[in-house]
């Protein structure tokens, strides 16, 4: 445990049993944001008030502002190259007031972080108010945000926000490099989006004024979709052509609200069709969640998005993780990012309907990690991407069957890592994501997902789910770190899992079993297995007898607890064994040619 993490436990903000400590705190903001977007004009104007509460025991002499859109500025640090259409001048401030007093800020020199000194320190349990006006140009090239086409915009990370100040690291000043993702506080938002007539807006949160911005017929269709299992075509291509969907004022103000949430995102278009339906996500209350989609009418995959999304919301709520979908809505918006946002996904078009559902499943699964729990994706991406990767395989088994789901999981998530022996790919999973470049993907997605599946197999579904739910309950709406996960899973399961977590997260192990020999013993045989790679994995011992019959003896990771390097598996039988093969299934072996032993 690093020294700064140790201090959090010493201070009592976190506990060794995995629970938030009695002195746990986190800061909070109330954001009232108005933005104006007038496509095809690329200039976006915004104003906001932020009421920021310092719940920490610390006196804050400065704020750190997150300006994610400055990733578009020429010269800022980023992992990849930037094409000309990606570059803009970033966020430009027109007004910056702190408690009513004007503050000079260096918007020209700011990157994705901007420190703002306070004339009067913000004392513990006190608050301050920011009034900010800003503008920016939306980038021509769309990634996680930007222009989708000349009159369709996806706005994300579009507002200046106060970055997280937490109990183990203080201000989050990690730069956004257009690779590793985000870390946000849970805030309350009111968002007003001003757009011209005939433009539809989709956003995080609940639309407060549908009857003011939509013509009666379309407001009625939207309301009907909230209780409908069947897809309601709220706005078709024919409807859009008539230009009668929105109120016919020069500009409409779409008002959205979302409380206790980590971010807001917005989609705007004058030619995207709009589908919606809903699904029951909580059997106890019969609560429904809306599933909506906004897309080009010619995109066949998105015509399936609402029903595929309904299945995702229901399946994730009832099976894995088995926690009712916590938000009122989800919207799939056709873009280019394949990226998750609270209550929204920005997914690219594909002709493969099945793969489109797979990607949407993954992004919707992110609802729980990082949005239900405030994961620090910038430092510990495995705490969210690893879980979304795990859930995508589980829901995929339901959708296309175990064989296809496992084949996709192995080919898409595991194969590239297990057959790449470069040092970068075998860094310990616990390595902070912001310190990784090579190996970031495998440390964030496939490797941690395998650890979750290994633990699930070892504990059994019931105990694993009990521990997972306990961890999620404890840290819902808070900021867990890896040690909170490790400690919670041990505490709630009643089993000391430190050996397992040390094996999977704190080593540069990989997967490679070697079946050394199979020997005859008194009541059968013994198979000697060397764990060359080191990970405590699940595997099957597949036995073929001389009479042609076969048998499988499944081994959970528990077999490695006493000796992680070598074990013997006893095979009790009166039959004669011909061959024994080790099969890890999704736990793909780096050298499969030493996994079979034939008795001569």
Coordinates of C-alpha atoms in Angstrom, one line a residue:
X1 CA 0.0 0.0 0.0
X2 CA 1.6 3.3 -1.0
X3 CA 2.3 5.8 1.7
X4 CA -0.4 8.3 0.6
X5 CA -3.0 5.5 0.7
X6 CA -1.7 4.4 4.1
X7 CA -2.4 8.0 5.4
X8 CA -6.1 7.8 4.5
X9 CA -6.5 4.7 6.6
X10 CA -4.5 6.3 9.5
X11 CA -6.7 9.4 9.3
X12 CA -9.8 7.3 9.5
X13 CA -11.4 8.2 6.1
X14 CA -11.1 4.6 5.1
X15 CA -11.2 1.4 7.1
X16 CA -9.4 -1.9 7.0
X17 CA -12.6 -3.8 6.7
X18 CA -13.4 -2.1 3.4
X19 CA -16.0 0.4 4.7
X20 CA -15.8 4.2 4.4
X21 CA -14.2 5.4 7.6
X22 CA -16.1 7.4 10.2
X23 CA -14.2 10.5 9.0
X24 CA -14.8 9.9 5.3
X25 CA -15.9 13.0 3.4
X26 CA -16.1 14.3 -0.2
X27 CA -16.8 17.7 -1.6
X28 CA -19.9 18.6 -3.6
X29 CA -21.0 21.1 -6.2
X30 CA -24.3 22.4 -7.4
X31 CA -24.1 23.4 -11.0
X32 CA -26.5 25.6 -12.9
X33 CA -25.3 25.6 -16.5
X34 CA -26.7 27.3 -19.7
X35 CA -25.2 26.7 -23.1
X36 CA -26.1 28.0 -26.5
X37 CA -25.4 25.9 -29.6
X38 CA -26.5 27.2 -33.0
X39 CA -25.5 24.7 -35.6
X40 CA -23.9 24.9 -38.1
X41 CA -22.1 27.7 -36.2
X42 CA -19.2 25.9 -34.3
X43 CA -19.1 28.5 -31.5
X44 CA -20.6 27.3 -28.3
X45 CA -21.3 29.8 -25.5
X46 CA -21.8 28.9 -21.9
X47 CA -22.5 30.4 -18.5
X48 CA -22.7 28.7 -15.1
X49 CA -22.9 29.2 -11.4
X50 CA -21.2 26.7 -9.2
X51 CA -21.9 26.5 -5.5
X52 CA -19.0 24.5 -4.1
X53 CA -18.9 23.0 -0.6
X54 CA -15.7 22.1 1.1
X55 CA -16.6 19.1 3.3
X56 CA -13.0 18.3 3.9
X57 CA -11.1 19.1 7.1
X58 CA -8.6 21.1 5.1
X59 CA -8.3 24.8 4.4
X60 CA -8.2 25.2 0.6
X61 CA -6.1 28.1 -0.6
X62 CA -6.8 27.4 -4.3
X63 CA -9.1 25.5 -6.6
X64 CA -8.2 23.3 -9.4
X65 CA -10.4 23.6 -12.5
X66 CA -10.8 20.8 -15.0
X67 CA -10.8 22.1 -18.6
X68 CA -11.0 18.8 -20.6
X69 CA -11.7 20.6 -23.9
X70 CA -8.2 22.1 -23.8
X71 CA -7.0 18.8 -25.1
X72 CA -7.8 20.3 -28.5
X73 CA -5.3 23.2 -28.0
X74 CA -2.2 23.1 -30.1
X75 CA 0.8 22.2 -28.0
X76 CA -0.9 20.6 -25.0
X77 CA 0.3 17.2 -23.9
X78 CA -1.5 14.2 -25.4
X79 CA -0.6 10.6 -26.1
X80 CA -1.4 10.6 -29.8
X81 CA -1.0 12.9 -32.8
X82 CA -3.7 15.5 -33.5
X83 CA -5.0 16.1 -37.0
X84 CA -5.8 19.7 -38.0
X85 CA -9.6 19.2 -37.7
X86 CA -9.1 18.1 -34.1
X87 CA -7.4 21.3 -33.0
X88 CA -9.2 24.4 -31.6
X89 CA -8.3 27.2 -29.3
X90 CA -9.9 25.4 -26.3
X91 CA -11.9 27.0 -23.6
X92 CA -11.9 30.9 -23.5
X93 CA -13.1 32.7 -20.4
X94 CA -15.3 35.8 -20.7
X95 CA -16.1 36.1 -17.0
X96 CA -14.7 34.4 -13.9
X97 CA -16.1 35.6 -10.5
X98 CA -15.4 34.1 -7.1
X99 CA -18.0 35.1 -4.5
X100 CA -18.9 38.1 -6.8
X101 CA -15.3 39.3 -7.2
X102 CA -13.6 39.2 -10.7
X103 CA -10.7 36.9 -11.0
X104 CA -8.1 37.1 -13.7
X105 CA -7.5 33.6 -15.1
X106 CA -4.9 32.4 -17.6
X107 CA -7.1 30.8 -20.2
X108 CA -4.4 31.1 -22.9
X109 CA -1.8 29.2 -20.8
X110 CA -4.1 26.7 -19.3
X111 CA -4.0 23.0 -20.3
X112 CA -6.6 20.5 -19.0
X113 CA -6.0 21.7 -15.4
X114 CA -6.1 25.3 -14.3
X115 CA -5.1 26.3 -10.8
X116 CA -7.1 29.3 -9.4
X117 CA -5.8 30.9 -6.2
X118 CA -8.3 32.2 -3.7
X119 CA -8.1 35.6 -2.2
X120 CA -9.8 34.3 0.9
X121 CA -9.1 30.6 1.7
X122 CA -12.1 28.3 1.7
X123 CA -12.4 27.0 5.2
X124 CA -13.5 23.5 6.2
X125 CA -17.3 23.1 5.9
X126 CA -17.6 26.4 4.2
X127 CA -18.7 27.1 0.6
X128 CA -18.0 29.5 -2.3
X129 CA -19.8 30.6 -5.4
X130 CA -18.3 30.7 -8.9
X131 CA -19.9 32.7 -11.8
X132 CA -18.3 31.8 -15.1
X133 CA -18.9 32.7 -18.7
X134 CA -16.9 30.9 -21.4
X135 CA -17.0 30.0 -25.1
X136 CA -15.2 27.4 -27.3
X137 CA -15.3 26.1 -30.8
X138 CA -16.5 22.5 -31.2
X139 CA -13.9 20.5 -33.1
X140 CA -14.6 19.5 -36.6
X141 CA -13.1 16.0 -35.9
X142 CA -15.2 14.1 -33.4
X143 CA -13.8 11.7 -30.8
X144 CA -15.3 11.5 -27.4
X145 CA -17.0 14.8 -28.3
X146 CA -17.1 17.1 -31.3
X147 CA -19.1 17.5 -34.6
X148 CA -20.7 14.4 -35.8
X149 CA -21.8 16.1 -39.0
X150 CA -22.5 19.7 -39.9
X151 CA -25.7 19.9 -37.9
X152 CA -25.2 17.1 -35.3
X153 CA -23.1 17.9 -32.3
X154 CA -22.0 15.8 -29.3
X155 CA -21.0 18.0 -26.4
X156 CA -19.1 16.3 -23.5
X157 CA -16.7 17.8 -20.9
X158 CA -18.0 21.1 -22.2
X159 CA -18.1 23.1 -19.0
X160 CA -15.4 24.2 -16.5
X161 CA -15.7 22.2 -13.4
X162 CA -14.0 22.0 -10.0
X163 CA -11.9 18.9 -10.0
X164 CA -12.0 16.3 -7.3
X165 CA -10.3 17.1 -4.0
X166 CA -10.1 13.8 -2.1
X167 CA -8.8 12.2 1.1
X168 CA -5.8 10.4 -0.3
X169 CA -4.4 12.6 -3.0
X170 CA -5.8 16.2 -2.5
X171 CA -6.5 18.0 -5.8
X172 CA -6.8 15.7 -8.8
X173 CA -4.3 17.4 -11.2
X174 CA -3.6 14.5 -13.5
X175 CA -3.6 15.9 -17.1
X176 CA -6.1 14.5 -19.5
X177 CA -4.0 13.1 -22.4
X178 CA -6.9 11.9 -24.6
X179 CA -6.3 8.3 -23.4
X180 CA -6.9 7.6 -19.7
X181 CA -10.4 8.7 -18.7
X182 CA -12.0 10.7 -15.9
X183 CA -12.6 11.3 -12.2
X184 CA -15.5 13.4 -11.1
X185 CA -17.4 14.4 -7.9
X186 CA -21.0 13.7 -7.5
X187 CA -22.8 16.9 -8.1
X188 CA -26.3 18.3 -8.7
X189 CA -27.0 19.7 -12.1
X190 CA -29.5 21.9 -13.9
X191 CA -28.6 22.3 -17.5
X192 CA -30.3 24.5 -20.1
X193 CA -29.5 24.0 -23.8
X194 CA -30.5 26.8 -26.1
X195 CA -30.8 25.6 -29.8
X196 CA -32.7 26.8 -32.9
X197 CA -36.1 25.5 -33.7
X198 CA -36.2 22.1 -35.4
X199 CA -33.2 20.9 -33.4
X200 CA -33.8 18.1 -30.9
X201 CA -31.7 17.8 -27.8
X202 CA -30.8 14.7 -25.9
X203 CA -28.9 14.9 -22.6
X204 CA -28.1 13.4 -19.3
X205 CA -30.9 13.7 -16.8
X206 CA -34.6 14.3 -17.0
X207 CA -36.2 16.7 -19.4
X208 CA -38.1 19.3 -17.3
X209 CA -40.1 21.0 -20.1
X210 CA -41.1 18.6 -22.8
X211 CA -44.4 20.4 -23.4
X212 CA -42.6 23.7 -24.0
X213 CA -40.0 22.5 -26.5
X214 CA -41.9 19.8 -28.3
X215 CA -45.1 20.0 -30.3
X216 CA -48.0 18.2 -28.5
X217 CA -47.9 15.1 -30.6
X218 CA -44.2 14.5 -30.0
X219 CA -44.4 15.3 -26.3
X220 CA -47.3 12.7 -26.2
X221 CA -45.2 10.1 -27.9
X222 CA -42.3 10.7 -25.5
X223 CA -44.6 10.3 -22.6
X224 CA -46.1 7.1 -24.0
X225 CA -42.6 5.6 -24.5
X226 CA -42.0 5.9 -20.7
X227 CA -44.3 3.0 -20.1
X228 CA -44.0 1.1 -23.3
X229 CA -42.2 -2.2 -24.0
X230 CA -42.5 -1.6 -27.7
X231 CA -40.4 0.9 -29.5
X232 CA -42.2 4.2 -30.0
X233 CA -41.0 6.2 -33.1
X234 CA -41.0 9.6 -31.5
X235 CA -39.6 11.4 -34.5
X236 CA -39.3 9.7 -37.9
X237 CA -37.5 10.8 -41.0
X238 CA -40.9 12.0 -42.4
X239 CA -41.6 13.9 -39.2
X240 CA -38.2 15.6 -39.4
X241 CA -38.8 16.6 -43.0
X242 CA -41.9 18.4 -42.1
X243 CA -40.0 20.5 -39.5
X244 CA -42.8 20.5 -37.0
X245 CA -41.4 18.5 -34.1
X246 CA -40.2 21.3 -31.8
X247 CA -41.8 24.5 -30.7
X248 CA -41.5 27.0 -33.6
X249 CA -39.7 29.7 -31.7
X250 CA -36.4 31.1 -33.0
X251 CA -34.7 29.3 -30.1
X252 CA -35.9 26.6 -27.7
X253 CA -34.5 26.2 -24.2
X254 CA -34.3 22.5 -23.2
X255 CA -34.0 22.1 -19.5
X256 CA -32.5 19.0 -17.9
X257 CA -31.9 18.0 -14.3
X258 CA -29.8 15.3 -12.7
X259 CA -28.8 15.1 -9.0
X260 CA -26.1 13.0 -7.4
X261 CA -24.4 12.4 -10.7
X262 CA -20.8 12.8 -11.9
X263 CA -21.2 14.5 -15.3
X264 CA -23.5 15.8 -18.1
X265 CA -23.4 15.2 -21.8
X266 CA -25.5 16.5 -24.7
X267 CA -26.4 15.4 -28.2
X268 CA -28.0 17.8 -30.7
X269 CA -29.3 17.2 -34.3
X270 CA -31.9 18.5 -36.7
X271 CA -32.0 15.2 -38.7
X272 CA -31.5 12.3 -36.3
X273 CA -34.6 10.1 -35.8
X274 CA -35.7 9.4 -32.3
X275 CA -36.9 6.1 -30.9
X276 CA -37.7 5.2 -27.3
X277 CA -39.2 2.5 -25.1
X278 CA -38.7 1.5 -21.5
X279 CA -37.9 -1.5 -19.3
X280 CA -38.7 -2.5 -15.7
X281 CA -35.4 -2.4 -13.8
X282 CA -36.7 -2.8 -10.3
X283 CA -39.2 -5.5 -9.6
X284 CA -39.8 -4.4 -6.0
X285 CA -41.1 -1.0 -7.0
X286 CA -41.9 -1.7 -10.7
X287 CA -39.8 1.2 -11.6
X288 CA -39.1 1.7 -15.3
X289 CA -36.1 3.2 -17.0
X290 CA -36.4 4.9 -20.4
X291 CA -34.2 3.6 -23.3
X292 CA -33.9 6.1 -26.1
X293 CA -31.9 6.3 -29.3
X294 CA -30.9 9.2 -31.7
X295 CA -29.4 8.3 -35.0
X296 CA -29.3 8.6 -38.8
X297 CA -32.3 6.8 -40.3
X298 CA -30.1 4.8 -42.7
X299 CA -28.1 3.2 -39.8
X300 CA -29.8 -0.2 -39.4
X301 CA -27.9 -1.1 -36.3
X302 CA -29.4 1.8 -34.4
X303 CA -32.9 0.8 -35.4
X304 CA -32.2 -2.1 -33.0
X305 CA -30.6 0.1 -30.3
X306 CA -33.7 0.6 -28.2
X307 CA -34.7 -3.0 -27.9
X308 CA -31.1 -4.1 -27.4
X309 CA -30.8 -1.4 -24.7
X310 CA -34.0 -2.5 -23.0
X311 CA -32.5 -5.9 -22.7
X312 CA -29.3 -4.5 -21.3
X313 CA -31.0 -2.4 -18.7
X314 CA -33.2 -5.3 -17.6
X315 CA -30.5 -8.0 -17.7
X316 CA -27.9 -6.0 -15.8
X317 CA -30.5 -5.0 -13.2
X318 CA -31.7 -8.5 -12.6
X319 CA -28.5 -10.6 -13.2
X320 CA -25.0 -9.2 -13.1
X321 CA -24.3 -7.0 -11.3
X322 CA -27.9 -7.6 -10.2
X323 CA -28.4 -4.0 -8.9
X324 CA -31.5 -2.1 -10.3
X325 CA -30.4 0.4 -12.9
X326 CA -30.0 3.5 -10.8
X327 CA -31.0 6.2 -13.3
X328 CA -34.3 7.2 -15.0
X329 CA -32.9 7.0 -18.6
X330 CA -30.3 5.8 -21.1
X331 CA -29.8 7.3 -24.5
X332 CA -27.8 5.8 -27.4
X333 CA -26.5 8.6 -29.6
X334 CA -24.9 7.8 -33.0
X335 CA -21.4 9.2 -33.0
X336 CA -17.8 7.9 -33.2
X337 CA -16.5 7.4 -29.7
X338 CA -17.9 4.0 -28.4
X339 CA -17.8 5.8 -25.1
X340 CA -19.9 6.0 -21.9
X341 CA -21.3 9.0 -20.1
X342 CA -23.9 9.2 -17.3
X343 CA -27.2 8.1 -18.9
X344 CA -25.7 8.3 -22.4
X345 CA -23.5 6.3 -24.8
X346 CA -21.9 7.8 -27.9
X347 CA -21.5 4.7 -30.2
X348 CA -20.3 4.4 -33.7
X349 CA -22.3 2.8 -36.6
X350 CA -21.5 -0.7 -37.7
X351 CA -23.1 -3.1 -40.2
X352 CA -22.7 -5.9 -37.7
X353 CA -25.9 -5.8 -35.6
X354 CA -24.6 -8.3 -33.1
X355 CA -21.3 -6.4 -32.5
X356 CA -23.3 -3.1 -32.2
X357 CA -25.3 -4.8 -29.3
X358 CA -22.0 -6.0 -27.8
X359 CA -20.5 -2.5 -27.8
X360 CA -23.7 -0.9 -26.4
X361 CA -23.8 -3.6 -23.7
X362 CA -20.3 -2.7 -22.6
X363 CA -21.0 1.1 -22.5
X364 CA -24.3 0.7 -20.6
X365 CA -22.6 -1.6 -18.1
X366 CA -20.4 1.3 -17.2
X367 CA -23.4 2.8 -15.4
X368 CA -22.3 0.9 -12.3
X369 CA -18.5 1.5 -12.7
X370 CA -17.7 4.4 -12.8
X371 CA -21.0 6.2 -12.5
X372 CA -22.9 4.4 -9.6
X373 CA -19.6 4.5 -7.8
X374 CA -17.2 7.4 -8.3
X375 CA -14.3 5.4 -9.7
X376 CA -11.0 7.3 -10.3
X377 CA -10.6 6.1 -13.9
X378 CA -7.6 8.3 -14.4
X379 CA -5.6 6.3 -11.8
X380 CA -7.3 2.9 -11.6
X381 CA -9.0 2.2 -14.9
X382 CA -9.3 -1.5 -14.0
X383 CA -11.9 -0.6 -11.4
X384 CA -14.4 0.4 -14.2
X385 CA -13.2 -1.1 -17.5
X386 CA -12.5 -4.4 -16.0
X387 CA -16.0 -4.7 -14.7
X388 CA -17.6 -3.5 -17.9
X389 CA -15.6 -6.2 -19.7
X390 CA -16.8 -8.8 -17.2
X391 CA -20.4 -7.8 -17.6
X392 CA -20.2 -7.7 -21.4
X393 CA -19.2 -11.4 -21.4
X394 CA -21.9 -12.4 -18.9
X395 CA -24.7 -10.6 -20.8
X396 CA -23.3 -11.8 -24.1
X397 CA -23.7 -15.4 -22.9
X398 CA -27.4 -14.7 -22.5
X399 CA -27.6 -13.0 -25.9
X400 CA -25.6 -15.3 -28.2
X401 CA -24.7 -18.3 -26.1
X402 CA -21.6 -19.2 -24.1
X403 CA -19.6 -20.5 -27.1
X404 CA -19.9 -17.3 -29.1
X405 CA -19.5 -15.0 -26.1
X406 CA -16.4 -16.8 -24.9
X407 CA -14.9 -16.8 -28.4
X408 CA -15.4 -13.0 -28.7
X409 CA -14.1 -12.4 -25.2
X410 CA -10.9 -14.4 -25.9
X411 CA -10.3 -12.9 -29.3
X412 CA -11.2 -9.3 -28.4
X413 CA -9.9 -9.1 -24.8
X414 CA -7.3 -11.8 -24.0
X415 CA -5.6 -13.0 -27.2
X416 CA -3.5 -9.9 -27.8
X417 CA -2.1 -9.8 -24.3
X418 CA -1.3 -13.5 -23.7
X419 CA 0.7 -13.8 -26.9
X420 CA 2.6 -10.5 -26.4
X421 CA 5.6 -11.1 -24.2
X422 CA 6.7 -7.4 -24.0
X423 CA 7.4 -6.1 -20.5
X424 CA 4.8 -3.3 -20.8
X425 CA 2.0 -5.8 -21.2
X426 CA 2.9 -7.7 -18.0
X427 CA 3.0 -4.7 -15.6
X428 CA 1.1 -5.3 -12.3
X429 CA -2.6 -4.4 -12.7
X430 CA -2.3 -2.1 -9.6
X431 CA 0.1 0.1 -11.6
X432 CA -1.6 3.5 -11.8
X433 CA -3.2 3.9 -15.2
X434 CA -1.7 7.4 -15.6
X435 CA 1.8 5.9 -15.4
X436 CA 1.0 3.4 -18.3
X437 CA 1.2 3.8 -22.0
X438 CA 2.0 0.4 -23.3
X439 CA -0.1 -2.2 -21.5
X440 CA -2.8 0.3 -20.5
X441 CA -5.5 -1.6 -22.4
X442 CA -4.7 -5.0 -21.1
X443 CA -4.2 -3.7 -17.5
X444 CA -7.6 -2.0 -17.7
X445 CA -9.8 -4.5 -19.6
X446 CA -8.8 -8.1 -20.0
X447 CA -6.5 -8.9 -17.1
X448 CA -8.6 -7.4 -14.3
X449 CA -11.7 -9.0 -15.9
X450 CA -10.0 -12.4 -15.7
X451 CA -9.3 -11.7 -12.0
X452 CA -13.0 -11.0 -11.4
X453 CA -14.0 -14.2 -13.2
X454 CA -11.4 -16.2 -11.2
X455 CA -12.7 -14.9 -8.0
X456 CA -16.3 -15.6 -9.0
X457 CA -15.4 -19.2 -9.8
X458 CA -13.5 -19.6 -6.5
X459 CA -16.2 -18.1 -4.2
X460 CA -19.2 -19.4 -6.2
X461 CA -21.8 -17.1 -7.7
X462 CA -23.9 -16.6 -4.5
X463 CA -21.0 -15.5 -2.2
X464 CA -19.3 -13.5 -5.0
X465 CA -22.5 -11.6 -5.6
X466 CA -23.1 -11.0 -1.9
X467 CA -19.6 -9.6 -1.6
X468 CA -19.9 -7.5 -4.8
X469 CA -23.2 -6.1 -3.7
X470 CA -21.8 -5.2 -0.3
X471 CA -18.9 -3.4 -1.9
X472 CA -21.2 -1.5 -4.2
X473 CA -23.6 -0.6 -1.4
X474 CA -20.8 0.7 0.8
X475 CA -19.3 2.9 -2.0
X476 CA -22.3 3.9 -4.0
X477 CA -22.0 7.7 -4.5
X478 CA -18.5 7.7 -3.0
X479 CA -14.9 7.3 -4.2
X480 CA -13.6 3.8 -3.7
X481 CA -9.9 2.9 -4.4
X482 CA -8.6 -0.6 -5.0
X483 CA -7.9 -1.3 -1.3
X484 CA -11.6 -0.6 -0.5
X485 CA -12.5 -3.3 -3.1
X486 CA -9.9 -5.8 -1.8
X487 CA -10.9 -5.3 1.8
X488 CA -14.6 -5.3 1.2
X489 CA -14.5 -8.6 -0.7
X490 CA -12.6 -10.2 2.1
X491 CA -14.7 -8.7 4.8
X492 CA -18.1 -9.5 3.3
X493 CA -17.2 -13.0 2.1
X494 CA -15.6 -13.9 5.4
X495 CA -12.6 -15.2 3.6
X496 CA -9.1 -13.6 3.7
X497 CA -8.5 -13.0 0.0
X498 CA -5.2 -11.2 0.4
X499 CA -3.2 -14.0 -1.2
X500 CA -5.5 -13.9 -4.2
X501 CA -5.4 -10.1 -4.7
X502 CA -1.6 -10.0 -4.2
X503 CA -1.3 -12.7 -6.9
X504 CA -3.5 -11.0 -9.4
X505 CA -2.9 -7.3 -8.8
X506 CA 0.6 -6.8 -7.4
X507 CA 2.7 -9.1 -9.6
X508 CA 3.8 -9.1 -13.2
X509 CA 2.4 -12.7 -13.7
X510 CA 0.7 -14.0 -16.8
X511 CA -1.0 -17.3 -17.6
X512 CA 1.1 -20.3 -18.5
X513 CA 0.6 -23.8 -17.1
X514 CA 2.9 -26.7 -17.8
X515 CA 1.6 -30.3 -17.3
X516 CA 4.9 -31.9 -16.2
X517 CA 3.8 -35.5 -15.9
X518 CA 0.9 -37.8 -15.0
X519 CA 1.9 -40.6 -12.7
X520 CA 0.1 -43.8 -11.5
X521 CA -0.6 -43.9 -7.8
X522 CA -2.4 -46.3 -5.5
X523 CA -6.0 -45.3 -6.2
X524 CA -5.6 -43.6 -9.6
X525 CA -3.2 -41.0 -10.9
X526 CA -1.6 -37.7 -10.0
X527 CA -1.0 -34.8 -12.4
X528 CA 1.9 -32.5 -11.6
X529 CA 1.4 -29.0 -12.8
X530 CA 3.8 -26.1 -12.8
X531 CA 2.4 -22.6 -12.8
X532 CA 5.0 -21.0 -15.0
X533 CA 3.1 -17.8 -15.6
X534 CA 2.0 -17.4 -11.9
X535 CA -1.6 -16.2 -12.0
X536 CA -4.0 -18.2 -9.8
X537 CA -6.4 -19.2 -12.5
X538 CA -9.3 -21.6 -13.0
X539 CA -8.7 -24.6 -15.3
X540 CA -10.2 -27.9 -16.3
X541 CA -8.3 -31.2 -16.2
X542 CA -9.7 -33.1 -19.2
X543 CA -9.1 -36.8 -19.0
X544 CA -9.4 -39.3 -21.9
X545 CA -9.4 -43.0 -20.7
X546 CA -8.2 -46.0 -22.7
X547 CA -11.8 -47.1 -23.2
X548 CA -12.6 -43.9 -25.0
X549 CA -14.6 -42.3 -22.3
X550 CA -13.8 -38.8 -21.0
X551 CA -14.1 -36.8 -17.8
X552 CA -13.5 -33.2 -16.7
X553 CA -12.3 -32.2 -13.3
X554 CA -12.7 -28.5 -12.7
X555 CA -10.2 -26.7 -10.6
X556 CA -10.9 -23.3 -9.0
X557 CA -8.1 -20.8 -8.2
X558 CA -8.2 -22.1 -4.6
X559 CA -5.9 -24.9 -5.6
X560 CA -3.0 -22.3 -5.8
X561 CA -3.5 -20.8 -2.3
X562 CA -0.8 -22.9 -0.5
X563 CA 1.6 -23.0 -3.4
X564 CA 1.3 -20.6 -6.3
X565 CA 4.1 -22.2 -8.3
X566 CA 3.3 -26.0 -8.4
X567 CA 0.5 -28.3 -7.5
X568 CA -0.5 -31.9 -7.9
X569 CA -4.1 -32.8 -8.8
X570 CA -5.2 -36.3 -7.8
X571 CA -7.4 -38.2 -10.2
X572 CA -9.2 -41.0 -8.4
X573 CA -10.2 -43.7 -10.8
X574 CA -9.9 -47.4 -11.5
X575 CA -9.7 -46.9 -15.2
X576 CA -6.6 -46.5 -17.4
X577 CA -5.8 -43.0 -18.5
X578 CA -4.6 -42.4 -22.0
X579 CA -4.2 -38.6 -22.1
X580 CA -4.6 -35.6 -19.8
X581 CA -5.1 -32.0 -21.1
X582 CA -5.2 -28.7 -19.1
X583 CA -7.8 -26.3 -20.5
X584 CA -8.1 -22.8 -19.1
X585 CA -11.0 -21.8 -21.3
X586 CA -11.1 -18.0 -21.2
X587 CA -7.8 -18.2 -19.1
X588 CA -5.8 -18.5 -22.3
X589 CA -2.4 -20.2 -22.0
X590 CA 0.7 -18.5 -23.4
X591 CA 2.2 -21.9 -24.4
X592 CA -0.4 -24.5 -25.0
X593 CA 2.0 -27.1 -26.4
X594 CA 2.9 -28.3 -22.9
X595 CA -0.6 -28.7 -21.6
X596 CA -1.2 -32.3 -22.7
X597 CA 0.5 -35.4 -21.4
X598 CA 0.1 -38.8 -23.0
X599 CA 0.7 -42.0 -21.0
X600 CA 2.7 -44.4 -23.1

